[in-house]
CSV table of N, CA and C and ligand atoms in Angstrom, one decimal:
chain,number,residue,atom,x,y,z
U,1,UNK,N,185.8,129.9,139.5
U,1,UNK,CA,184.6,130.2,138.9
U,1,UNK,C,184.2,129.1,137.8
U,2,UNK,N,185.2,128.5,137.0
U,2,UNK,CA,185.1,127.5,136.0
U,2,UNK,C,184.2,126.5,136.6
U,3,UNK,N,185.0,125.8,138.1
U,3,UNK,CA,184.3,124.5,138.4
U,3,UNK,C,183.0,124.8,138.4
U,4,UNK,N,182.5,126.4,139.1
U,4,UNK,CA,181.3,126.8,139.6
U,4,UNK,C,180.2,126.5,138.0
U,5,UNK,N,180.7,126.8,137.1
U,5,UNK,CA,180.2,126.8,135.9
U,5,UNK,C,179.8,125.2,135.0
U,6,UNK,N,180.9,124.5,135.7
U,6,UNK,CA,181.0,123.3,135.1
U,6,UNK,C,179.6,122.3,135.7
U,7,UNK,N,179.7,122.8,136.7
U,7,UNK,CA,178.4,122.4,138.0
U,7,UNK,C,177.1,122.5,137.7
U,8,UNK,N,177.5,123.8,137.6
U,8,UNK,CA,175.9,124.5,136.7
U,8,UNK,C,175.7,124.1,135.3
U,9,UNK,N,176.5,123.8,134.4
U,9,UNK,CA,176.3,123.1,133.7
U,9,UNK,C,175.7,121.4,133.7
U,10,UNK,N,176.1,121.1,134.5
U,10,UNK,CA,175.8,119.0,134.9
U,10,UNK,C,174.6,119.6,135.6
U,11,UNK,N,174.1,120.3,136.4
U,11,UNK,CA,172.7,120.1,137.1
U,11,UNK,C,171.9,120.7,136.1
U,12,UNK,N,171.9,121.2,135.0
U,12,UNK,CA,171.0,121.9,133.9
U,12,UNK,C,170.6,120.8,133.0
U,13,UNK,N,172.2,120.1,132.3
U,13,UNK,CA,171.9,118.7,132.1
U,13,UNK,C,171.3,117.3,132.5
U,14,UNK,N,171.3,117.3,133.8
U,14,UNK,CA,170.7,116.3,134.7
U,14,UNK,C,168.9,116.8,134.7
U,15,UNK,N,168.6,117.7,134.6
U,15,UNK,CA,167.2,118.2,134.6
U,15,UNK,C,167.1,118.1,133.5
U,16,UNK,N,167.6,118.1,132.4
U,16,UNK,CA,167.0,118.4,130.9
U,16,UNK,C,167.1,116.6,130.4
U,17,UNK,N,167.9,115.6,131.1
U,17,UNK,CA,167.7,114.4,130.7
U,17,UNK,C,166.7,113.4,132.0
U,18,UNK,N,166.6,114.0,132.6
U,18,UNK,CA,165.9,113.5,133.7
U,18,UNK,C,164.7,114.1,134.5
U,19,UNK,N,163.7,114.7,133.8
U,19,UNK,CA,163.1,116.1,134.3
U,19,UNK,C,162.0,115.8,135.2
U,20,UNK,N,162.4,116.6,136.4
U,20,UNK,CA,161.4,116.4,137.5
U,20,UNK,C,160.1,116.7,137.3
U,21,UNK,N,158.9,115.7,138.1
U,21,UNK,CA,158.4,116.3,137.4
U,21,UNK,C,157.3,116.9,136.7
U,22,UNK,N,157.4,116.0,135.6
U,22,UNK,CA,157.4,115.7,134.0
U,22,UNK,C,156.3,114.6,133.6
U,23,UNK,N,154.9,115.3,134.2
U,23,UNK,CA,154.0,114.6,133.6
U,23,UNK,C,152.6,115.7,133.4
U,24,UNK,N,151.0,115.1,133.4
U,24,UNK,CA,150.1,115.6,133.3
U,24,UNK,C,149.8,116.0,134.7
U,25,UNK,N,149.2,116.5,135.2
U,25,UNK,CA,148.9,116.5,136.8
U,25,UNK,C,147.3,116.4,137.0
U,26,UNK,N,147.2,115.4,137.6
U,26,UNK,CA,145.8,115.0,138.2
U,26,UNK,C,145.0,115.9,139.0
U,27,UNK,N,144.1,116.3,139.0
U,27,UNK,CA,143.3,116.8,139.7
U,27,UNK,C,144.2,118.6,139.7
U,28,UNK,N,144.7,119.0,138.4
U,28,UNK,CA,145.0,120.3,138.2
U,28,UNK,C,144.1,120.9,138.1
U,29,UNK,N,144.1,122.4,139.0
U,29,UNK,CA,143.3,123.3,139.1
U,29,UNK,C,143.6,124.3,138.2
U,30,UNK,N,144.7,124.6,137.1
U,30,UNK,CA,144.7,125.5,136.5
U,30,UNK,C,145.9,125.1,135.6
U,31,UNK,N,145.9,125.4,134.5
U,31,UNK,CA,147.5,125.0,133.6
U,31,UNK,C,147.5,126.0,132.8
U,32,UNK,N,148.3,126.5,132.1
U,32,UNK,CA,148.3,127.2,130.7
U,32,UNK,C,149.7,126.7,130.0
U,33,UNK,N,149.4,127.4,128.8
U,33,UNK,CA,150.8,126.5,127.8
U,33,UNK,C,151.9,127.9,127.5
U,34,UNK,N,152.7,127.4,127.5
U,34,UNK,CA,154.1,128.5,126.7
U,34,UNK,C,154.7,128.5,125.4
U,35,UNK,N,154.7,129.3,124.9
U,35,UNK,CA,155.5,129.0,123.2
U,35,UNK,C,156.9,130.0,123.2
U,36,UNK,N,158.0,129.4,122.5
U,36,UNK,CA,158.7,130.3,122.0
U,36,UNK,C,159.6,130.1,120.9
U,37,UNK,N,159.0,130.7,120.3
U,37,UNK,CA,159.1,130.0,118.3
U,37,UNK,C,160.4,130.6,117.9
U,38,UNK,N,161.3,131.6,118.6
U,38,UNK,CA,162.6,131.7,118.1
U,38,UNK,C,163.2,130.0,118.6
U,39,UNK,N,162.8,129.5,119.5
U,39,UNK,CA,164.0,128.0,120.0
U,39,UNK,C,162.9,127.5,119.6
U,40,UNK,N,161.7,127.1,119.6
U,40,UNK,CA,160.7,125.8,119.3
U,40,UNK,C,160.3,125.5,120.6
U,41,UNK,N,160.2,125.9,121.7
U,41,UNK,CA,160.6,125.7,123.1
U,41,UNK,C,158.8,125.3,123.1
U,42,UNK,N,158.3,124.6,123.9
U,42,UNK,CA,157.4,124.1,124.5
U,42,UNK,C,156.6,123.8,126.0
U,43,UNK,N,155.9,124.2,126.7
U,43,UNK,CA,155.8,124.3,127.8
U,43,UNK,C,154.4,124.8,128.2
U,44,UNK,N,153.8,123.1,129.1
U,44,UNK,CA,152.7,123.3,129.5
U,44,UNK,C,152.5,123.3,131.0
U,45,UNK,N,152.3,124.3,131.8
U,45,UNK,CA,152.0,124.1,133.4
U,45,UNK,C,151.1,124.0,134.0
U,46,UNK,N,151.1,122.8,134.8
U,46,UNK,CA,149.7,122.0,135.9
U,46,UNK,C,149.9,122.4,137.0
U,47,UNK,N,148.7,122.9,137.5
U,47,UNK,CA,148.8,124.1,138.8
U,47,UNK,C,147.8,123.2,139.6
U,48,UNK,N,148.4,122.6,140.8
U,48,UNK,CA,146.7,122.4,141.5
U,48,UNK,C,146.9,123.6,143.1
U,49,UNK,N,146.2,124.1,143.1
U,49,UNK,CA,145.7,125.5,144.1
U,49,UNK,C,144.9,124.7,145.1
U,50,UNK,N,145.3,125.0,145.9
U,50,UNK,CA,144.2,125.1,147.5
U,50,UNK,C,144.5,126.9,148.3
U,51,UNK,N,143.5,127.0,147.8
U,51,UNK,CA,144.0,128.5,147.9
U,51,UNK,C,144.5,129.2,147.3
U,52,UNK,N,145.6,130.0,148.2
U,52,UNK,CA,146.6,131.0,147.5
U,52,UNK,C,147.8,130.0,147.4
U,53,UNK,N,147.8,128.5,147.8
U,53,UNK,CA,148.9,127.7,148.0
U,53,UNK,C,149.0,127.3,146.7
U,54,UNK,N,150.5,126.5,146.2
U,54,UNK,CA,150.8,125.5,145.1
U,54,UNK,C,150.5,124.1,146.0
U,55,UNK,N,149.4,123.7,145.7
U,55,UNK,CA,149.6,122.2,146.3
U,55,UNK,C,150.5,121.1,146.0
U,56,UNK,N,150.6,121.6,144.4
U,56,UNK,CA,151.5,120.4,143.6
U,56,UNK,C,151.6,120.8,142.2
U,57,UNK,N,152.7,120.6,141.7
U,57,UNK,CA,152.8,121.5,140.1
U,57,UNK,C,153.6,120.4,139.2
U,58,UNK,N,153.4,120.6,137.8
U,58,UNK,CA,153.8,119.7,136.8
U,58,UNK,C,154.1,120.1,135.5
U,59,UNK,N,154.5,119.9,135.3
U,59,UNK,CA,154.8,120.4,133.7
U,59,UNK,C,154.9,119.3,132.6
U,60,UNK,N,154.8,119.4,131.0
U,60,UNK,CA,155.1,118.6,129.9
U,60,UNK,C,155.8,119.9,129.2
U,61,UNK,N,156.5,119.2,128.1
U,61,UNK,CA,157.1,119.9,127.2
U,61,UNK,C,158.2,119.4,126.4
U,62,UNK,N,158.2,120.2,125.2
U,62,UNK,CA,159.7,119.7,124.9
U,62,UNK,C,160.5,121.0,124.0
U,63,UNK,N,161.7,121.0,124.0
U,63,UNK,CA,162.3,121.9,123.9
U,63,UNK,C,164.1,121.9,123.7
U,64,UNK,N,164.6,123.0,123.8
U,64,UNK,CA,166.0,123.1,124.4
U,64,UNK,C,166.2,122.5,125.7
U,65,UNK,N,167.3,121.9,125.8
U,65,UNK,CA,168.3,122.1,127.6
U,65,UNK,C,167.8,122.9,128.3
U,66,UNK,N,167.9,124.3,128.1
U,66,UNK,CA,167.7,125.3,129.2
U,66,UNK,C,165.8,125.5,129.3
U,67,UNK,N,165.1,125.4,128.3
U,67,UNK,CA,164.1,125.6,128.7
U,67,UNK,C,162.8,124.3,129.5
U,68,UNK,N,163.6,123.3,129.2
U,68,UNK,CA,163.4,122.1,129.7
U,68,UNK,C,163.7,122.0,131.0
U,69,UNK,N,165.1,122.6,131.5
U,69,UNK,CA,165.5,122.1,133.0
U,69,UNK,C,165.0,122.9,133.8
U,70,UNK,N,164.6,124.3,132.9
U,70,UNK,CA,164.4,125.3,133.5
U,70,UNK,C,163.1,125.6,133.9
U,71,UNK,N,162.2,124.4,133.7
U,71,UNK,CA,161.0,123.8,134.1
U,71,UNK,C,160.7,122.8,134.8
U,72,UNK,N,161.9,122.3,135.0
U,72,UNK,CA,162.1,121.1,135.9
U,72,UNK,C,162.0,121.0,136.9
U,73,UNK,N,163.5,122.7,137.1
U,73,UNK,CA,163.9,123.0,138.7
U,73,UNK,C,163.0,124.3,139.3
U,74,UNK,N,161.9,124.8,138.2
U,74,UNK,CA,160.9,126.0,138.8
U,74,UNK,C,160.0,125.1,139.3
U,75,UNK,N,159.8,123.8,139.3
U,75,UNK,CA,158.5,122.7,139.5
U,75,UNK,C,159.0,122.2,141.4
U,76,UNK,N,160.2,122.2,141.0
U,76,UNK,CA,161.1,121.8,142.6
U,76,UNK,C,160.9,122.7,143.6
U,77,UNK,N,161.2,123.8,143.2
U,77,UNK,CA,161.2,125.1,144.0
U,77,UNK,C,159.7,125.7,144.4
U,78,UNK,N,158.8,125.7,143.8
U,78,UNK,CA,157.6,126.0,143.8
U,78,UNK,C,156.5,125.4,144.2
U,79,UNK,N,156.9,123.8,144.5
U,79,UNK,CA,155.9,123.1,145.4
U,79,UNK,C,155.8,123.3,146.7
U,80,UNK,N,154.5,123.9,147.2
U,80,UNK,CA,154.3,124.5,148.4
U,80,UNK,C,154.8,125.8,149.0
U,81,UNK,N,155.0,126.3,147.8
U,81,UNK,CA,155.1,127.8,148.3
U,81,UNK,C,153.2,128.4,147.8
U,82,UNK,N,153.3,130.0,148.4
U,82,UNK,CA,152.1,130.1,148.1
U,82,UNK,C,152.2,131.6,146.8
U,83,UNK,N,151.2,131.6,146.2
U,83,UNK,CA,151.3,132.7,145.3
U,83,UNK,C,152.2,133.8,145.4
U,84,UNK,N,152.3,134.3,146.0
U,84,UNK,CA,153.1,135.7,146.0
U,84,UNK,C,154.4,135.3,146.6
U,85,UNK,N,154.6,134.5,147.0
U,85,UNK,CA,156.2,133.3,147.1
U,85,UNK,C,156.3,133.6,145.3
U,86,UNK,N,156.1,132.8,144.9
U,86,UNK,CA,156.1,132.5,143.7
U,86,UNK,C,156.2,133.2,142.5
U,87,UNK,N,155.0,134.5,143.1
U,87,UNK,CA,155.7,135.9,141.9
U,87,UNK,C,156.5,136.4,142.7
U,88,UNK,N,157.1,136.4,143.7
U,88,UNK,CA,158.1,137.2,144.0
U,88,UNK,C,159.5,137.0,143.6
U,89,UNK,N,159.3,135.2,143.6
U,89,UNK,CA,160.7,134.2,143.0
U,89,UNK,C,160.9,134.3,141.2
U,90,UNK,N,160.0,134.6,140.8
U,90,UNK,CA,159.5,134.6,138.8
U,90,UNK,C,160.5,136.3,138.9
U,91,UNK,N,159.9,137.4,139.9
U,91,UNK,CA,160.8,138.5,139.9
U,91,UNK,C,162.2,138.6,139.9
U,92,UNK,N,162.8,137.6,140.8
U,92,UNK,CA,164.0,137.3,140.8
U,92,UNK,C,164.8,136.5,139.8
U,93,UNK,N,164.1,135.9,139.6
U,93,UNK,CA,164.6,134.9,138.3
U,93,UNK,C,164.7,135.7,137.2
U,94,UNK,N,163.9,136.6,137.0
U,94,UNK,CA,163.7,137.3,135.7
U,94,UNK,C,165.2,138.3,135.7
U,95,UNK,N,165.2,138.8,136.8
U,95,UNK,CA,166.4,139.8,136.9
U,95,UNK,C,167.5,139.2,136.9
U,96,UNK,N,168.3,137.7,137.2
U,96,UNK,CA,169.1,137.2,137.2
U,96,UNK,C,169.1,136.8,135.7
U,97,UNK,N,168.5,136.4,135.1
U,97,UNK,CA,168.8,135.6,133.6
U,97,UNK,C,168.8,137.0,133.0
U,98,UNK,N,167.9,138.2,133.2
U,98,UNK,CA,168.0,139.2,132.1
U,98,UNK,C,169.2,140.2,132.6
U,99,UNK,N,169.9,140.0,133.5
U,99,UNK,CA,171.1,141.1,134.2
U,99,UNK,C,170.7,142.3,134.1
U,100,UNK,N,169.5,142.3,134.8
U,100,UNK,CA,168.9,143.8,135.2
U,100,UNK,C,169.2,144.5,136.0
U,101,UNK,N,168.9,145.9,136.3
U,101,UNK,CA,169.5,146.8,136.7
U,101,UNK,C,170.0,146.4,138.6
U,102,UNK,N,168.7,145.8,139.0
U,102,UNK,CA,168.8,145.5,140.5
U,102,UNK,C,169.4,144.1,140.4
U,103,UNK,N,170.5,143.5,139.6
U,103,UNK,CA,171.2,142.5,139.8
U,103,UNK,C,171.1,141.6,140.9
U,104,UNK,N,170.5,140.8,141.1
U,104,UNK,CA,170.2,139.9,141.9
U,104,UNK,C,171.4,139.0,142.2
U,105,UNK,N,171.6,138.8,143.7
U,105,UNK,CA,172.6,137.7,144.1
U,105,UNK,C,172.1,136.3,143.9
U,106,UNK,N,172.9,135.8,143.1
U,106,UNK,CA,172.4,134.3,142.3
U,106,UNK,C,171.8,133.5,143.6
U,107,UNK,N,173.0,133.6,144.6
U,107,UNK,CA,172.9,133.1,145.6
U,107,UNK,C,171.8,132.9,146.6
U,108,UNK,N,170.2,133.8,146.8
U,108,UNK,CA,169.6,134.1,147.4
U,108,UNK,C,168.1,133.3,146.3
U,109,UNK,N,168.6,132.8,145.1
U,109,UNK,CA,168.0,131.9,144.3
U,109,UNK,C,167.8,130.2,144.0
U,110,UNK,N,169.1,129.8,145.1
U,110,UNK,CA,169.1,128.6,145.7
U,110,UNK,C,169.4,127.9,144.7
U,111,UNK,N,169.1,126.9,144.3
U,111,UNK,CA,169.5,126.0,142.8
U,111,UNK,C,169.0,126.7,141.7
U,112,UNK,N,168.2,127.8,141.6
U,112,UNK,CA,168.1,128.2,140.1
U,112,UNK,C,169.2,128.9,139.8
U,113,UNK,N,170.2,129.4,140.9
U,113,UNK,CA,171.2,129.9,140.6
U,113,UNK,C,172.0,129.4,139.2
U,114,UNK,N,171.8,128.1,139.5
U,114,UNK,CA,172.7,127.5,138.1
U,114,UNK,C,172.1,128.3,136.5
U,115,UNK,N,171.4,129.1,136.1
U,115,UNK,CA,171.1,129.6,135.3
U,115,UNK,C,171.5,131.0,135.2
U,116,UNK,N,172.5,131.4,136.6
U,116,UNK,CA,173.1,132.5,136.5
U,116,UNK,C,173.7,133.3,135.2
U,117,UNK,N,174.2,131.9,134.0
U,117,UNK,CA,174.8,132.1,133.1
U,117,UNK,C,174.0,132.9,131.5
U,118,UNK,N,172.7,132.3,131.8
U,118,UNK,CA,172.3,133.0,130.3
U,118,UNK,C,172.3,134.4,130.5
U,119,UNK,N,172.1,135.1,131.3
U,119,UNK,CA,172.0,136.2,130.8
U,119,UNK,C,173.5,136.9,129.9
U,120,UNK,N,174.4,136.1,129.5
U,120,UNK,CA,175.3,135.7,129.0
U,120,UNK,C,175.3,135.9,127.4
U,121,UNK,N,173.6,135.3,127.2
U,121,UNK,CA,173.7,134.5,126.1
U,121,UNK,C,172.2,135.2,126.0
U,122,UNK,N,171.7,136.2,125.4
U,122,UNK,CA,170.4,137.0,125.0
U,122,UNK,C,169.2,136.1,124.6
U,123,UNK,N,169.7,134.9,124.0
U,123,UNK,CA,168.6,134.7,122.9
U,123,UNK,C,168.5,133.4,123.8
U,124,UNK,N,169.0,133.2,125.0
U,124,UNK,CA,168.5,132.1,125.9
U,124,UNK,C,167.7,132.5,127.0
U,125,UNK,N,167.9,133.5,127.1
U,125,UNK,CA,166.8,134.6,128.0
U,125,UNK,C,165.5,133.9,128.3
U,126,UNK,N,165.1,134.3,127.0
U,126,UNK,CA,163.6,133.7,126.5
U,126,UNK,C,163.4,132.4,127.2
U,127,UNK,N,164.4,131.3,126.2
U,127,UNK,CA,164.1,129.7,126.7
U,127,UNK,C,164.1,129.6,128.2
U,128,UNK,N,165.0,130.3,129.6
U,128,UNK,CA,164.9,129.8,130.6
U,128,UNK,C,164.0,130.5,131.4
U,129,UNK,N,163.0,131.9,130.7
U,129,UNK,CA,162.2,132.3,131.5
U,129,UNK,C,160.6,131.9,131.0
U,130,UNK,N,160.9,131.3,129.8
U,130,UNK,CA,159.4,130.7,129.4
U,130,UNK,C,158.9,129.7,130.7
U,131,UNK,N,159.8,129.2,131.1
U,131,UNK,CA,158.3,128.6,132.3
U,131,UNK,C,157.9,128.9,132.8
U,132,UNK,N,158.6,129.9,133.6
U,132,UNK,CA,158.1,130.7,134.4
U,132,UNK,C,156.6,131.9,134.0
U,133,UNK,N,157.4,132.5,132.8
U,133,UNK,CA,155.5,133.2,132.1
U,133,UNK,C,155.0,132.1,132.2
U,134,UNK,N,154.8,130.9,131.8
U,134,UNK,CA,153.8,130.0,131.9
U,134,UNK,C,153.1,130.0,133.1
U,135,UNK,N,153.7,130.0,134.0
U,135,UNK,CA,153.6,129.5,135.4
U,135,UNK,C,152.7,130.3,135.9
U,136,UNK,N,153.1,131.7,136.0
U,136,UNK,CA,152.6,132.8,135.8
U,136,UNK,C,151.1,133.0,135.1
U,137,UNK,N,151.1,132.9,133.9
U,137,UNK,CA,149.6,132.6,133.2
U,137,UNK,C,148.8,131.6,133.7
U,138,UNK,N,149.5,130.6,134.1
U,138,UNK,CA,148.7,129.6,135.0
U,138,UNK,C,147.9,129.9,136.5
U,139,UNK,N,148.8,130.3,137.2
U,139,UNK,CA,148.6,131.3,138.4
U,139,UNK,C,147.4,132.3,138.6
U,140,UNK,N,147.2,133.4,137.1
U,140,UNK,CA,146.3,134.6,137.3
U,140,UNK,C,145.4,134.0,136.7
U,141,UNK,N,145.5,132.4,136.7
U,141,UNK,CA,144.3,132.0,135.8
U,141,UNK,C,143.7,132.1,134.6
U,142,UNK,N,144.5,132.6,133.8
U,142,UNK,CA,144.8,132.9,132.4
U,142,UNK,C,144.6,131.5,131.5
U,143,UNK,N,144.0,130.9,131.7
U,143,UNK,CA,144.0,129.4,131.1
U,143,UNK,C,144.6,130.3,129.3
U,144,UNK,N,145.0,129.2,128.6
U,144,UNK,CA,144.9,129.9,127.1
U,144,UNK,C,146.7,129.4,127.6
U,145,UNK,N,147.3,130.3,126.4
U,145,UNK,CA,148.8,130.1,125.9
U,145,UNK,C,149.6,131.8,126.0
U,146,UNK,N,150.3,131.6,126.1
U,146,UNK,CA,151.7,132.8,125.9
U,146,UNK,C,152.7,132.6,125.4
U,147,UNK,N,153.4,133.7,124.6
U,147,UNK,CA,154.2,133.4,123.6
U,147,UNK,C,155.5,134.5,124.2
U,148,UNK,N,156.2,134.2,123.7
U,148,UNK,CA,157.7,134.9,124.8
U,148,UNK,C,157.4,136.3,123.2
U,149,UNK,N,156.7,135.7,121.9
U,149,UNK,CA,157.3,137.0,121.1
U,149,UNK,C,155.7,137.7,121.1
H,1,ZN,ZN1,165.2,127.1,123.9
């Protein structure tokens, strides 16, 4: 379980020094921003829609490690999936970092798995699910900002 950990740790690092990505997005159909002023955490999401599809998604920000990467690798996973893909994946993620009742198999989360660990760690909760509200706010077309408090 250690190496498994060690792993997840280097790919969280590798996204938080190298973030996919990680720009403005041209021709975005929808963004909204994220705040969360316990970490300082930062996070803006570029949504371009054709439809109910993610055509192409982007992020800026700056922050912690986990809320950084943790917008890196939601940006990887989420291109070309379509809406309800997408809240259905924010559902899962949420239950994995917050170790909720219907405990989710990490496994069935694919590389976000590596975040299996905060829920570990309460007050990182917040940082690794902020993109995702963002994403989210972006999505129901909520233009404007969200705050995790
Ligand atoms: Zn943070």
């Amino acid at each position: 379980m250690s190496d498994l950990r060690e792993l997840y740790q280097q790919v969280i690092l590798d996204h938080y020094k190298r973030p996919r990505n990680f720009k403005k997005l041209d021709g975005a159909t929808r963004q909204a921003e994220g705040n969360n002023p316990l970490c300082g955490d930062q996070i803006t999401v570029y949504l371009h829609m054709d439809g109910d599809l993610i055509r192409d998604i982007s992020f800026e920000g700056a922050g912690c490690a986990i809320s950084q990467s943790a917008a890196s690798l939601m940006t990887t996973v989420l291109k070309g999936k379509t809406k309800a893909e997408a809240g259905a994946l924010f559902e899962k993620f949420h239950e994995m970092v917050t170790g909720g009742e219907n405990a989710v198999d990490p496994m069935e989360l694919g590389k976000l798995a590596v975040f299996c660990g905060v829920k570990e760690f309460p007050v990182r909760v917040k940082c690794a699910s902020l993109p995702w509200h963002t994403m989210r706010a972006a999505l129901e077309g909520q233009n404007g900002s969200v705050s995790t408090e």
